[in-house]
CSV table of C-alpha atoms and ligand atoms in Angstrom, one decimal:
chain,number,residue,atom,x,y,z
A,101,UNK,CA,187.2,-108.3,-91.1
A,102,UNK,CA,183.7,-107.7,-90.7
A,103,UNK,CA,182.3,-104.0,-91.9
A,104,UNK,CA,181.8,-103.4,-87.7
A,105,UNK,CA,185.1,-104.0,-87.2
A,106,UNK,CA,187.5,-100.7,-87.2
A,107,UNK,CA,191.4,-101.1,-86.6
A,108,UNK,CA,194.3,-98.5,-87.0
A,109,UNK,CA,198.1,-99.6,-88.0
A,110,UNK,CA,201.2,-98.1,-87.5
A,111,UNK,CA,204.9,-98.6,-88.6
A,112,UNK,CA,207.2,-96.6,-86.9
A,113,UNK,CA,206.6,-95.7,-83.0
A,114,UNK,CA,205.5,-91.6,-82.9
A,115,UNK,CA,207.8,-90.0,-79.8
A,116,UNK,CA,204.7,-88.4,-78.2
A,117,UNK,CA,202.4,-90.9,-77.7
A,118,UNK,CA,200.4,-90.0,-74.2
A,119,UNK,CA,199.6,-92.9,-71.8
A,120,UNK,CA,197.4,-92.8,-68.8
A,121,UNK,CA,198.5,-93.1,-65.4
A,122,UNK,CA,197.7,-96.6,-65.0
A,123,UNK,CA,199.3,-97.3,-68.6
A,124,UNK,CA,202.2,-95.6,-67.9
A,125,UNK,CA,202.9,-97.6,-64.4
A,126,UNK,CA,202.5,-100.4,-65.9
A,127,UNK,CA,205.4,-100.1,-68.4
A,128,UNK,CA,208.0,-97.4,-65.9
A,129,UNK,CA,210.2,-100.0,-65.6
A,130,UNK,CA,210.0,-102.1,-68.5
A,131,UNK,CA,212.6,-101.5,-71.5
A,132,UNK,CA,212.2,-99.1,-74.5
A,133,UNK,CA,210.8,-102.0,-76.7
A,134,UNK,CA,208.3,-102.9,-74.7
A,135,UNK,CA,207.1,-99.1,-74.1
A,136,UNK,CA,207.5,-98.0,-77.6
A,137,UNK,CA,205.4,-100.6,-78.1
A,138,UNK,CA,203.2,-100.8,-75.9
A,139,UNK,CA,202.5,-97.2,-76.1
A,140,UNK,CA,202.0,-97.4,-79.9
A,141,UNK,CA,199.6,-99.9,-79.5
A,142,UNK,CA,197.7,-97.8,-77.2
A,143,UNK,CA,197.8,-95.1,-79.9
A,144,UNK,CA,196.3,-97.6,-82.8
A,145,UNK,CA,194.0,-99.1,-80.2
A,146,UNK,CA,192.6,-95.0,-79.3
A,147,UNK,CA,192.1,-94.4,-82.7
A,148,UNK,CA,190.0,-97.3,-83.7
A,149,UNK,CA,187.8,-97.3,-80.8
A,150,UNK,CA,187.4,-93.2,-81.9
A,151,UNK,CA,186.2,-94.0,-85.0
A,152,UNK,CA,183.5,-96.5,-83.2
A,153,UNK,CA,182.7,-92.8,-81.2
A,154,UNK,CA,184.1,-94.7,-77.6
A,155,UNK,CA,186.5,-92.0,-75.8
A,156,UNK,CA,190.0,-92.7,-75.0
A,157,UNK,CA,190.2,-94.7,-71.9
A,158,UNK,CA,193.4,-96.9,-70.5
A,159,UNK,CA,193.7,-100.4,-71.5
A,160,UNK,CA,195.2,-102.3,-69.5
A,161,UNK,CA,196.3,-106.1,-69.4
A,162,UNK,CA,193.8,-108.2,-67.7
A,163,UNK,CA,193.4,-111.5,-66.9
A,164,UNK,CA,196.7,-113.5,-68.5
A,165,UNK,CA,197.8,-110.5,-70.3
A,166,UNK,CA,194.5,-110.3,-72.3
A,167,UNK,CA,193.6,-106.1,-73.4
A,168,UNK,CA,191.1,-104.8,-71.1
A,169,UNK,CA,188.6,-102.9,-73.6
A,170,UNK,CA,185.7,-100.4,-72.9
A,171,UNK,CA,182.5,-101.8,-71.9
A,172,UNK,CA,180.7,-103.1,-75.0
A,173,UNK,CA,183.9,-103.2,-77.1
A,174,UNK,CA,186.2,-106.3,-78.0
A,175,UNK,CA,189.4,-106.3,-79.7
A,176,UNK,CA,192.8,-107.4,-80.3
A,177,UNK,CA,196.4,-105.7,-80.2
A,178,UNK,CA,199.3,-107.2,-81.9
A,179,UNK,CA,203.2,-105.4,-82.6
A,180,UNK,CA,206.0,-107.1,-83.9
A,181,UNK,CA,209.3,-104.8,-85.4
A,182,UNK,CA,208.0,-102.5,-87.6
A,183,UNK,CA,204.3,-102.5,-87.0
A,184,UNK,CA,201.4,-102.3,-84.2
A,185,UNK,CA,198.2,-102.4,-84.6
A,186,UNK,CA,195.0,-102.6,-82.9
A,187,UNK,CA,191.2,-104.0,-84.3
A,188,UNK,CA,188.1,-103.3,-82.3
A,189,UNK,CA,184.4,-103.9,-83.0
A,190,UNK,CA,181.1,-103.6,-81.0
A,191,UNK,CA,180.2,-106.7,-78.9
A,192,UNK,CA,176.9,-106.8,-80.5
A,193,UNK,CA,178.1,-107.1,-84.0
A,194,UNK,CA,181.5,-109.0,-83.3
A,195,UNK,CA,181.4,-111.7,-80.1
A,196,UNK,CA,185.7,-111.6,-80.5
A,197,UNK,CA,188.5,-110.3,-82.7
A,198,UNK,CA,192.1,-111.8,-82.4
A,199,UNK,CA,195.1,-109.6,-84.6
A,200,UNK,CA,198.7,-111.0,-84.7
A,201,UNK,CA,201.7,-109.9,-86.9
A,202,UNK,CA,205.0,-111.7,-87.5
A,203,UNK,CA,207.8,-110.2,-89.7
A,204,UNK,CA,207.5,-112.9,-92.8
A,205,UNK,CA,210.7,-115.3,-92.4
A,206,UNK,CA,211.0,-118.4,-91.8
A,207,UNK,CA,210.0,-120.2,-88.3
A,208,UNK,CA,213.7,-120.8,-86.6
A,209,UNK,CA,214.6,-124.4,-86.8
A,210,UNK,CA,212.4,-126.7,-84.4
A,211,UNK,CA,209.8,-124.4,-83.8
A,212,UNK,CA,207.2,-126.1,-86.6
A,213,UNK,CA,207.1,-129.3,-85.0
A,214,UNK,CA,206.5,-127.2,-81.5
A,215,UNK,CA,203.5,-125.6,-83.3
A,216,UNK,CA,201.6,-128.0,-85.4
A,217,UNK,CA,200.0,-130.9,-86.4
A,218,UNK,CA,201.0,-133.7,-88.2
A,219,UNK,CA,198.2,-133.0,-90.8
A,220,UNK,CA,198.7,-129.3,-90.6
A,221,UNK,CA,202.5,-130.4,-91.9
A,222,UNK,CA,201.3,-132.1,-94.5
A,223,UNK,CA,199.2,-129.5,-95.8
A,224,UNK,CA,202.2,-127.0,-95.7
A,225,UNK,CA,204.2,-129.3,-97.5
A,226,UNK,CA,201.6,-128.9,-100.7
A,227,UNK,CA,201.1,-125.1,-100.0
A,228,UNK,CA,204.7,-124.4,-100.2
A,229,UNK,CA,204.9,-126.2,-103.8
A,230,UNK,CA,201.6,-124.3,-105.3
A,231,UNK,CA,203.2,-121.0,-103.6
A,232,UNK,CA,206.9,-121.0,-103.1
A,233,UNK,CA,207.1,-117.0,-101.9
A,234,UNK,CA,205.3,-117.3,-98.9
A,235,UNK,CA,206.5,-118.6,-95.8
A,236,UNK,CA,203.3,-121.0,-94.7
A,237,UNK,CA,205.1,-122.4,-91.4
A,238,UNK,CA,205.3,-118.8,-90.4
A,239,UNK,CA,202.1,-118.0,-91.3
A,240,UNK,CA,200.2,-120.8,-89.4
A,241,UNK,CA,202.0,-120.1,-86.4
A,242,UNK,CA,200.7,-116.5,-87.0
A,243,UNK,CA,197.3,-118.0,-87.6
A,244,UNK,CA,197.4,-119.9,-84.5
A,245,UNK,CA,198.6,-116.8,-82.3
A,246,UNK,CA,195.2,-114.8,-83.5
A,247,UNK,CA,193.3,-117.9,-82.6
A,248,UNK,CA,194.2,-117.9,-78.9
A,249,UNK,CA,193.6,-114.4,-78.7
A,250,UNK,CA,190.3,-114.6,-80.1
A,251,UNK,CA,189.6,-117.5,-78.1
A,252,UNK,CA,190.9,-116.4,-74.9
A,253,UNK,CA,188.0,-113.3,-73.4
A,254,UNK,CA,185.2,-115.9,-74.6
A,255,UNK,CA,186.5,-119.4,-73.4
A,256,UNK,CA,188.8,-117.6,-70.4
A,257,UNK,CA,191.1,-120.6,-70.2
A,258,UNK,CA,194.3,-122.0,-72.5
A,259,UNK,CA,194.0,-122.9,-75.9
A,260,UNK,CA,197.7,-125.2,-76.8
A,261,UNK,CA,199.3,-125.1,-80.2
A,262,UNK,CA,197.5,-128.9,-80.4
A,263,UNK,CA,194.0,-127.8,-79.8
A,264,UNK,CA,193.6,-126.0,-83.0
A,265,UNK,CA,193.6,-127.5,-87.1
A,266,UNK,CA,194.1,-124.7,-89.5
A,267,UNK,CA,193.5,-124.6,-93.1
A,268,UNK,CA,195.3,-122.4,-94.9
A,269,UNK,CA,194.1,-121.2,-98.4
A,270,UNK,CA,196.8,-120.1,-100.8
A,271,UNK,CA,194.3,-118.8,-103.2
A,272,UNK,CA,192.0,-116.0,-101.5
A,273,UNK,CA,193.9,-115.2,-98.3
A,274,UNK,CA,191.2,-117.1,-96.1
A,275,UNK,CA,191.8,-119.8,-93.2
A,276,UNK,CA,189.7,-122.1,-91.1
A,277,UNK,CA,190.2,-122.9,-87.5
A,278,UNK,CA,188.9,-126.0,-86.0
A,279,UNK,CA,188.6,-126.9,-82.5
A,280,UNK,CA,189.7,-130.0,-81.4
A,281,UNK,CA,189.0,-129.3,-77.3
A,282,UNK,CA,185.1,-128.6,-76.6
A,283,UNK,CA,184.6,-124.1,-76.6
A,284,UNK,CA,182.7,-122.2,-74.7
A,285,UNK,CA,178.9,-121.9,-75.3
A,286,UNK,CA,178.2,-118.5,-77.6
A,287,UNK,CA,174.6,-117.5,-78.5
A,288,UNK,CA,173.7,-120.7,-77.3
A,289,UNK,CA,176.3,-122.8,-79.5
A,290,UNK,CA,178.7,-124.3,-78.9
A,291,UNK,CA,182.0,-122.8,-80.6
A,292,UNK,CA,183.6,-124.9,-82.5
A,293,UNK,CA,186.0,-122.8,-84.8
A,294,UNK,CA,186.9,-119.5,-86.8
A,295,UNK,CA,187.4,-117.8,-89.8
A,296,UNK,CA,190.4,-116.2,-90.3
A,297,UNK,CA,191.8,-113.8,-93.1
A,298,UNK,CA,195.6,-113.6,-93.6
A,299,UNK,CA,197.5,-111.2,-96.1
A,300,UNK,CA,201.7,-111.2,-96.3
A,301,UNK,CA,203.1,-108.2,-98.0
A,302,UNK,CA,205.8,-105.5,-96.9
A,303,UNK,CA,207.7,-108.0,-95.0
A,304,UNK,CA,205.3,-109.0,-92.7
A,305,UNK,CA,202.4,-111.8,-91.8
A,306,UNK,CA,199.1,-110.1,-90.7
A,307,UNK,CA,196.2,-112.8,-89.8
A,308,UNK,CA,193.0,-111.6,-88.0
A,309,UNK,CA,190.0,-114.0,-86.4
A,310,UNK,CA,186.9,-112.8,-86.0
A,311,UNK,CA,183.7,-114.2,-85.3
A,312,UNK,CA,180.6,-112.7,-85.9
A,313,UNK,CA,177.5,-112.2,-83.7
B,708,LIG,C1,199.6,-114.2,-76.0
B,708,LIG,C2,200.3,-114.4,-77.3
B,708,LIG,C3,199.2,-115.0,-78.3
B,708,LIG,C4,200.8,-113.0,-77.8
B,708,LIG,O1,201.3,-113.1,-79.1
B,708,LIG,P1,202.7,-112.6,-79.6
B,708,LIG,O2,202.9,-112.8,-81.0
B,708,LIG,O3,203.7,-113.1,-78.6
B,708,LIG,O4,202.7,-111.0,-79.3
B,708,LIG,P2,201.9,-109.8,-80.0
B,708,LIG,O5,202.7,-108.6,-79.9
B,708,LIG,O6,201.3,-110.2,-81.4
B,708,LIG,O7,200.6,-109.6,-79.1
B,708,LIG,C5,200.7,-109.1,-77.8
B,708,LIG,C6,199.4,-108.7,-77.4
B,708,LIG,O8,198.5,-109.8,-77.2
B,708,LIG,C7,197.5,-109.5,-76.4
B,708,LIG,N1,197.3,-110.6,-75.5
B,708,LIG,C8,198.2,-111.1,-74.5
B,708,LIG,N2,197.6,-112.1,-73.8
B,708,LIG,C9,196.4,-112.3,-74.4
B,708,LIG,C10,195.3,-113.2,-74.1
B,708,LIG,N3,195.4,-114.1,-73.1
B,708,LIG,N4,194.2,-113.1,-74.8
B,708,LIG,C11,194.1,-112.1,-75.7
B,708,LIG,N5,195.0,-111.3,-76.1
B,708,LIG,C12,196.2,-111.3,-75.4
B,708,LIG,C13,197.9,-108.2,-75.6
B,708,LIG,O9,197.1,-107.1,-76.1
B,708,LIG,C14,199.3,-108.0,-76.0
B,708,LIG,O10,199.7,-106.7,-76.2
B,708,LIG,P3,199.9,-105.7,-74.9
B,708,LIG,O11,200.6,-106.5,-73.8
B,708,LIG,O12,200.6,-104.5,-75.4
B,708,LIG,O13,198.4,-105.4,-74.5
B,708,LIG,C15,201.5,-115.4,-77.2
B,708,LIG,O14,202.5,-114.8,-76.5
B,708,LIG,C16,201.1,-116.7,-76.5
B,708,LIG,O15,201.1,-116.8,-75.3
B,708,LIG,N6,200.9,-117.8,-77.3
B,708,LIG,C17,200.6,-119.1,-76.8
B,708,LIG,C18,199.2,-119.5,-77.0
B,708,LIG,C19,198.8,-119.8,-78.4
B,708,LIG,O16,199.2,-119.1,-79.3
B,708,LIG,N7,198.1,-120.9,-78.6
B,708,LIG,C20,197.8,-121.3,-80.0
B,708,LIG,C21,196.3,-121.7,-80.0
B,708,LIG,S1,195.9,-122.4,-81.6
């Protein structure tokens, strides 16, 4: 990600994580997953934003479940088992930020054709032969999951699984989104796509979308 952006990762959930008031209502009734990690994303998310000198502060889910960050700051929060993490960067260095992990199996049966395009297929098909080892239907979806949530605090409206064409590139851990539905206006452009950086290692899928002011 860019040199503005700074993110903290965790693999195991620490028991003494401390929420705020508002975090911790949020999650009194929910089950242990869902607080361990929520809370553990909280503690990644607190720890990045320190390092960018912004004091802890809750953050909450907003508006369809999107992080609300500090004034000034955007970011992204993903967990999945085994890891959390949380990436944050000014707003005047970084317009949006979208993080999501998968653990690096397969998609279940039926979910690819769910989740992609015909061409996006095809190109999986040749990536699979040039680089058996990595699970590429998993790691578009994963792709595709860090697009909406970079997309989501700038365009404030749905982005479907068929409103996005991602390039995957086997050879240095790079992918490009491209919009098929018309984006919001950004710096007086209109946005048309991302770039994306993915890595799969340790069992899991990370991908991360950024783009830059
Ligand atoms: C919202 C979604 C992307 C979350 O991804 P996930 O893999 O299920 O879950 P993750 O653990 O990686 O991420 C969860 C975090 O995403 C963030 N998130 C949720 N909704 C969000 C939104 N609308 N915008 C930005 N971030 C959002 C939250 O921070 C959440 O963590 P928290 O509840 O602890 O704050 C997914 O559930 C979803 O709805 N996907 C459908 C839309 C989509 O992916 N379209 C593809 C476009 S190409």
């Amino acid at each position: 990600m860019p040199a503005a952006v700074t993110s903290a990762e965790m693999f195991a959930d620490p028991p003494d994580v401390e929420l705020f008031p508002e975090e911790e209502a949020l999650v009194a009734r929910s089950v242990g997953k869902r607080r361990r990690e929520f809370a553990t994303a909280r503690a990644c998310a607190r720890s990045a934003l320190a390092r960018l000198g912004v004091p802890p502060a809750p953050i909450l889910p907003g508006e369809r479940g999107a992080p609300g960050w500090p004034p000034g700051i955007v970011g992204s929060i993903t967990h999945c088992a085994g890891y959390r993490a949380a990436a944050v960067a000014p707003v005047h260095d970084v317009r949006t930020i979208g993080v999501d992990a998968e653990p690096h199996g397969a998609l279940p049966d039926g979910v690819l054709g769910a989740i992609s395009l015909p061409g996006e297929r095809d190109r999986l098909a040749g990536l699979a032969s040039a680089a058996p080892g990595i699970h590429w239907d998993r790691l578009l979806f994963c792709a595709k999951e860090a697009t909406y949530k970079a997309w989501f605090p700038l365009a404030r409206r749905w982005l479907g699984f068929e409103d996005a064409d991602i390039t995957l590139s086997p050879g240095d851990g790079t992918f490009l989104v491209n919009l098929l539905v018309p984006g919001p206006v950004i710096d007086g452009s209109p946005l048309t796509g991302f770039a994306g950086r993915w890595m799969a290692r340790d069992g899991l899928i990370l991908t991360a979308v950024t783009l830059p002011a």
